[in-house]
Amino acid sequence: MAVSEQDLVHLRACVALAREAYEAGDQPFGSILVDPDGQVLRTARNHAGDGDETQHPEFELAQWSFTLPPELRAGSTVYTSGEHCPMCSAAHGWMRLGRIVYALSSEQLTSWRKEWGATELVVNVLPIKAVAPHVPVDGPAPELEEELRELHRAAYERG
């Protein structure tokens, strides 16, 4: 399934959360968990700026989803400003959450970071499907690429 207009509504909300994270001194990532009826169940933003690099919004949503019935988890969608890292992909898979829709791919971000002269990441970047092969995944959303590029560039320049 391709990224729909309704998906873009949720992805734009994720970008707003990513901007909020950036403004708080964290890396610019934001995520939303939406139930099968399109209702937002929970939002989260990156909180890794204090040094705990596991404080990713996708991981937070996966952990919180434990409070939901299994059938609701399976029918829900996680929208996120950036494709899940391996830790978050694994958490998503273990919790048997449903679809993932991301605005920015890990490949895009890695390419930009190389272009900007950034050092290599501490953890290898893998596509979601390499970690959680049974999760339906859609993205990226070209409509949000420039805005996210600018946001991540600002975060990189800030250090």
PDB file of C-alpha atoms in Angstrom:
ATOM      1  CA  MET A   1       0.000   0.000   0.000  1.00  0.00           C
ATOM      2  CA  ALA A   2       1.307   3.456  -0.870  1.00  0.00           C
ATOM      3  CA  VAL A   3       1.380   6.456   1.452  1.00  0.00           C
ATOM      4  CA  SER A   4      -2.123   7.962   1.333  1.00  0.00           C
ATOM      5  CA  GLU A   5      -3.393  11.482   2.005  1.00  0.00           C
ATOM      6  CA  GLN A   6      -4.566  10.318   5.458  1.00  0.00           C
ATOM      7  CA  ASP A   7      -1.113   8.846   6.093  1.00  0.00           C
ATOM      8  CA  LEU A   8       0.379  12.243   5.225  1.00  0.00           C
ATOM      9  CA  VAL A   9      -1.803  13.904   7.871  1.00  0.00           C
ATOM     10  CA  HIS A  10      -0.293  11.624  10.530  1.00  0.00           C
ATOM     11  CA  LEU A  11       3.213  11.940   9.090  1.00  0.00           C
ATOM     12  CA  ARG A  12       2.989  15.735   9.243  1.00  0.00           C
ATOM     13  CA  ALA A  13       2.097  15.397  12.923  1.00  0.00           C
ATOM     14  CA  CYS A  14       5.212  13.220  13.325  1.00  0.00           C
ATOM     15  CA  VAL A  15       7.331  15.928  11.696  1.00  0.00           C
ATOM     16  CA  ALA A  16       5.872  18.450  14.168  1.00  0.00           C
ATOM     17  CA  LEU A  17       6.903  16.125  17.022  1.00  0.00           C
ATOM     18  CA  ALA A  18      10.359  15.808  15.456  1.00  0.00           C
ATOM     19  CA  ARG A  19      10.656  19.603  15.392  1.00  0.00           C
ATOM     20  CA  GLU A  20       9.573  19.694  19.048  1.00  0.00           C
ATOM     21  CA  ALA A  21      12.309  17.158  19.869  1.00  0.00           C
ATOM     22  CA  TYR A  22      14.892  19.227  17.999  1.00  0.00           C
ATOM     23  CA  GLU A  23      13.842  22.413  19.801  1.00  0.00           C
ATOM     24  CA  ALA A  24      14.254  20.576  23.140  1.00  0.00           C
ATOM     25  CA  GLY A  25      17.833  19.627  22.211  1.00  0.00           C
ATOM     26  CA  ASP A  26      17.090  16.062  21.107  1.00  0.00           C
ATOM     27  CA  GLN A  27      17.478  14.421  17.709  1.00  0.00           C
ATOM     28  CA  PRO A  28      14.507  15.253  15.421  1.00  0.00           C
ATOM     29  CA  PHE A  29      12.296  12.178  15.488  1.00  0.00           C
ATOM     30  CA  GLY A  30       8.601  11.860  16.317  1.00  0.00           C
ATOM     31  CA  SER A  31       6.061   9.031  16.141  1.00  0.00           C
ATOM     32  CA  ILE A  32       2.345   8.390  16.539  1.00  0.00           C
ATOM     33  CA  LEU A  33       0.411   5.171  17.265  1.00  0.00           C
ATOM     34  CA  VAL A  34      -2.973   5.122  15.515  1.00  0.00           C
ATOM     35  CA  ASP A  35      -5.720   2.545  16.014  1.00  0.00           C
ATOM     36  CA  PRO A  36      -7.511   0.765  13.128  1.00  0.00           C
ATOM     37  CA  ASP A  37     -10.229   3.465  13.136  1.00  0.00           C
ATOM     38  CA  GLY A  38      -7.688   6.249  12.653  1.00  0.00           C
ATOM     39  CA  GLN A  39      -7.752   7.509  16.247  1.00  0.00           C
ATOM     40  CA  VAL A  40      -4.443   8.596  17.743  1.00  0.00           C
ATOM     41  CA  LEU A  41      -3.687   6.403  20.756  1.00  0.00           C
ATOM     42  CA  ARG A  42      -0.355   7.915  21.777  1.00  0.00           C
ATOM     43  CA  THR A  43       2.360  10.261  20.531  1.00  0.00           C
ATOM     44  CA  ALA A  44       6.060  10.304  21.350  1.00  0.00           C
ATOM     45  CA  ARG A  45       9.179  12.225  20.446  1.00  0.00           C
ATOM     46  CA  ASN A  46      12.878  11.529  20.784  1.00  0.00           C
ATOM     47  CA  HIS A  47      14.309  12.072  24.283  1.00  0.00           C
ATOM     48  CA  ALA A  48      17.856  10.821  23.682  1.00  0.00           C
ATOM     49  CA  GLY A  49      19.457  14.249  24.218  1.00  0.00           C
ATOM     50  CA  ASP A  50      20.274  13.488  27.848  1.00  0.00           C
ATOM     51  CA  GLY A  51      22.617  10.683  26.793  1.00  0.00           C
ATOM     52  CA  ASP A  52      20.265   7.674  26.958  1.00  0.00           C
ATOM     53  CA  GLU A  53      20.354   6.745  23.286  1.00  0.00           C
ATOM     54  CA  THR A  54      17.528   4.202  23.716  1.00  0.00           C
ATOM     55  CA  GLN A  55      14.910   6.933  24.222  1.00  0.00           C
ATOM     56  CA  HIS A  56      13.495   6.644  20.713  1.00  0.00           C
ATOM     57  CA  PRO A  57       9.789   7.416  20.161  1.00  0.00           C
ATOM     58  CA  GLU A  58       9.187   4.209  18.203  1.00  0.00           C
ATOM     59  CA  PHE A  59      10.595   2.140  21.075  1.00  0.00           C
ATOM     60  CA  GLU A  60       8.453   4.063  23.584  1.00  0.00           C
ATOM     61  CA  LEU A  61       5.309   3.365  21.556  1.00  0.00           C
ATOM     62  CA  ALA A  62       6.167  -0.336  21.245  1.00  0.00           C
ATOM     63  CA  GLN A  63       6.666  -0.596  25.011  1.00  0.00           C
ATOM     64  CA  TRP A  64       3.452   1.284  25.754  1.00  0.00           C
ATOM     65  CA  SER A  65       1.507  -0.903  23.317  1.00  0.00           C
ATOM     66  CA  PHE A  66       1.796  -3.752  25.827  1.00  0.00           C
ATOM     67  CA  THR A  67      -1.217  -2.150  27.555  1.00  0.00           C
ATOM     68  CA  LEU A  68      -3.385  -2.820  24.483  1.00  0.00           C
ATOM     69  CA  PRO A  69      -5.176  -6.037  23.548  1.00  0.00           C
ATOM     70  CA  PRO A  70      -3.160  -8.070  21.000  1.00  0.00           C
ATOM     71  CA  GLU A  71      -5.779  -7.639  18.252  1.00  0.00           C
ATOM     72  CA  LEU A  72      -5.727  -3.856  18.675  1.00  0.00           C
ATOM     73  CA  ARG A  73      -1.913  -3.810  18.485  1.00  0.00           C
ATOM     74  CA  ALA A  74      -1.985  -5.913  15.324  1.00  0.00           C
ATOM     75  CA  GLY A  75      -4.477  -3.575  13.633  1.00  0.00           C
ATOM     76  CA  SER A  76      -2.709  -0.356  14.623  1.00  0.00           C
ATOM     77  CA  THR A  77      -0.264   1.725  12.601  1.00  0.00           C
ATOM     78  CA  VAL A  78       2.901   3.426  13.786  1.00  0.00           C
ATOM     79  CA  TYR A  79       3.604   6.622  11.877  1.00  0.00           C
ATOM     80  CA  THR A  80       7.085   8.003  12.239  1.00  0.00           C
ATOM     81  CA  SER A  81       9.194  10.834  10.905  1.00  0.00           C
ATOM     82  CA  GLY A  82      12.145   8.490  10.279  1.00  0.00           C
ATOM     83  CA  GLU A  83      12.414   4.807   9.477  1.00  0.00           C
ATOM     84  CA  HIS A  84      12.900   2.638  12.562  1.00  0.00           C
ATOM     85  CA  CYS A  85      16.410   1.738  13.684  1.00  0.00           C
ATOM     86  CA  PRO A  86      17.132  -1.973  14.347  1.00  0.00           C
ATOM     87  CA  MET A  87      16.246  -1.618  18.067  1.00  0.00           C
ATOM     88  CA  CYS A  88      12.880  -0.046  17.294  1.00  0.00           C
ATOM     89  CA  SER A  89      12.142  -2.464  14.438  1.00  0.00           C
ATOM     90  CA  ALA A  90      12.757  -5.397  16.779  1.00  0.00           C
ATOM     91  CA  ALA A  91      10.528  -3.914  19.499  1.00  0.00           C
ATOM     92  CA  HIS A  92       7.775  -3.333  16.922  1.00  0.00           C
ATOM     93  CA  GLY A  93       8.050  -6.913  15.700  1.00  0.00           C
ATOM     94  CA  TRP A  94       8.147  -8.434  19.198  1.00  0.00           C
ATOM     95  CA  MET A  95       4.996  -6.527  20.177  1.00  0.00           C
ATOM     96  CA  ARG A  96       3.305  -7.670  16.965  1.00  0.00           C
ATOM     97  CA  LEU A  97       2.239  -4.171  16.080  1.00  0.00           C
ATOM     98  CA  GLY A  98       0.735  -3.585  12.643  1.00  0.00           C
ATOM     99  CA  ARG A  99       1.843  -1.390   9.789  1.00  0.00           C
ATOM    100  CA  ILE A 100       4.681   1.145   9.886  1.00  0.00           C
ATOM    101  CA  VAL A 101       4.587   4.287   7.741  1.00  0.00           C
ATOM    102  CA  TYR A 102       7.675   6.496   7.715  1.00  0.00           C
ATOM    103  CA  ALA A 103       8.375   9.883   6.157  1.00  0.00           C
ATOM    104  CA  LEU A 104      12.164   9.595   5.822  1.00  0.00           C
ATOM    105  CA  SER A 105      14.108   6.412   5.074  1.00  0.00           C
ATOM    106  CA  SER A 106      17.265   5.407   6.893  1.00  0.00           C
ATOM    107  CA  GLU A 107      18.959   5.282   3.497  1.00  0.00           C
ATOM    108  CA  GLN A 108      18.072   8.932   2.826  1.00  0.00           C
ATOM    109  CA  LEU A 109      19.320  10.071   6.232  1.00  0.00           C
ATOM    110  CA  THR A 110      22.535   8.059   5.936  1.00  0.00           C
ATOM    111  CA  SER A 111      23.171   9.584   2.502  1.00  0.00           C
ATOM    112  CA  TRP A 112      22.623  13.101   3.807  1.00  0.00           C
ATOM    113  CA  ARG A 113      24.901  12.494   6.793  1.00  0.00           C
ATOM    114  CA  LYS A 114      27.692  11.334   4.457  1.00  0.00           C
ATOM    115  CA  GLU A 115      27.152  14.418   2.294  1.00  0.00           C
ATOM    116  CA  TRP A 116      27.501  16.630   5.391  1.00  0.00           C
ATOM    117  CA  GLY A 117      30.703  14.853   6.497  1.00  0.00           C
ATOM    118  CA  ALA A 118      29.232  13.176   9.586  1.00  0.00           C
ATOM    119  CA  THR A 119      31.037  10.310  11.257  1.00  0.00           C
ATOM    120  CA  GLU A 120      29.665   6.802  10.901  1.00  0.00           C
ATOM    121  CA  LEU A 121      26.874   5.776  13.231  1.00  0.00           C
ATOM    122  CA  VAL A 122      27.606   3.517  16.205  1.00  0.00           C
ATOM    123  CA  VAL A 123      24.922   1.016  15.096  1.00  0.00           C
ATOM    124  CA  ASN A 124      24.465  -0.282  11.565  1.00  0.00           C
ATOM    125  CA  VAL A 125      21.393   0.983   9.758  1.00  0.00           C
ATOM    126  CA  LEU A 126      19.115  -1.767   8.474  1.00  0.00           C
ATOM    127  CA  PRO A 127      15.786  -1.570   6.685  1.00  0.00           C
ATOM    128  CA  ILE A 128      12.826  -2.479   8.899  1.00  0.00           C
ATOM    129  CA  LYS A 129      12.142  -5.599   6.806  1.00  0.00           C
ATOM    130  CA  ALA A 130      15.661  -6.918   7.541  1.00  0.00           C
ATOM    131  CA  VAL A 131      14.798  -6.983  11.260  1.00  0.00           C
ATOM    132  CA  ALA A 132      11.017  -7.507  11.288  1.00  0.00           C
ATOM    133  CA  PRO A 133      10.218  -9.209   7.972  1.00  0.00           C
ATOM    134  CA  HIS A 134       6.476  -9.700   8.540  1.00  0.00           C
ATOM    135  CA  VAL A 135       5.625  -6.070   9.317  1.00  0.00           C
ATOM    136  CA  PRO A 136       3.855  -4.152   6.529  1.00  0.00           C
ATOM    137  CA  VAL A 137       5.950  -1.056   5.780  1.00  0.00           C
ATOM    138  CA  ASP A 138       5.312   2.015   3.639  1.00  0.00           C
ATOM    139  CA  GLY A 139       7.477   5.050   2.990  1.00  0.00           C
ATOM    140  CA  PRO A 140       9.176   7.326   2.387  1.00  0.00           C
ATOM    141  CA  ALA A 141       6.959  10.342   1.769  1.00  0.00           C
ATOM    142  CA  PRO A 142       8.631  12.612  -0.831  1.00  0.00           C
ATOM    143  CA  GLU A 143       6.242  15.426   0.134  1.00  0.00           C
ATOM    144  CA  LEU A 144       8.106  15.807   3.454  1.00  0.00           C
ATOM    145  CA  GLU A 145      11.683  15.235   2.265  1.00  0.00           C
ATOM    146  CA  GLU A 146      12.869  18.857   2.068  1.00  0.00           C
ATOM    147  CA  GLU A 147      11.421  19.816   5.446  1.00  0.00           C
ATOM    148  CA  LEU A 148      13.062  16.802   7.094  1.00  0.00           C
ATOM    149  CA  ARG A 149      16.353  17.407   5.314  1.00  0.00           C
ATOM    150  CA  GLU A 150      16.459  20.955   6.685  1.00  0.00           C
ATOM    151  CA  LEU A 151      15.559  19.775  10.187  1.00  0.00           C
ATOM    152  CA  HIS A 152      18.200  17.032  10.228  1.00  0.00           C
ATOM    153  CA  ARG A 153      20.778  19.383   8.738  1.00  0.00           C
ATOM    154  CA  ALA A 154      20.127  21.849  11.563  1.00  0.00           C
ATOM    155  CA  ALA A 155      20.487  19.036  14.121  1.00  0.00           C
ATOM    156  CA  TYR A 156      23.763  17.928  12.516  1.00  0.00           C
ATOM    157  CA  GLU A 157      25.147  21.465  12.494  1.00  0.00           C
ATOM    158  CA  ARG A 158      24.150  21.959  16.125  1.00  0.00           C
ATOM    159  CA  GLY A 159      26.227  18.908  16.993  1.00  0.00           C
TER     160      GLY A 159
END
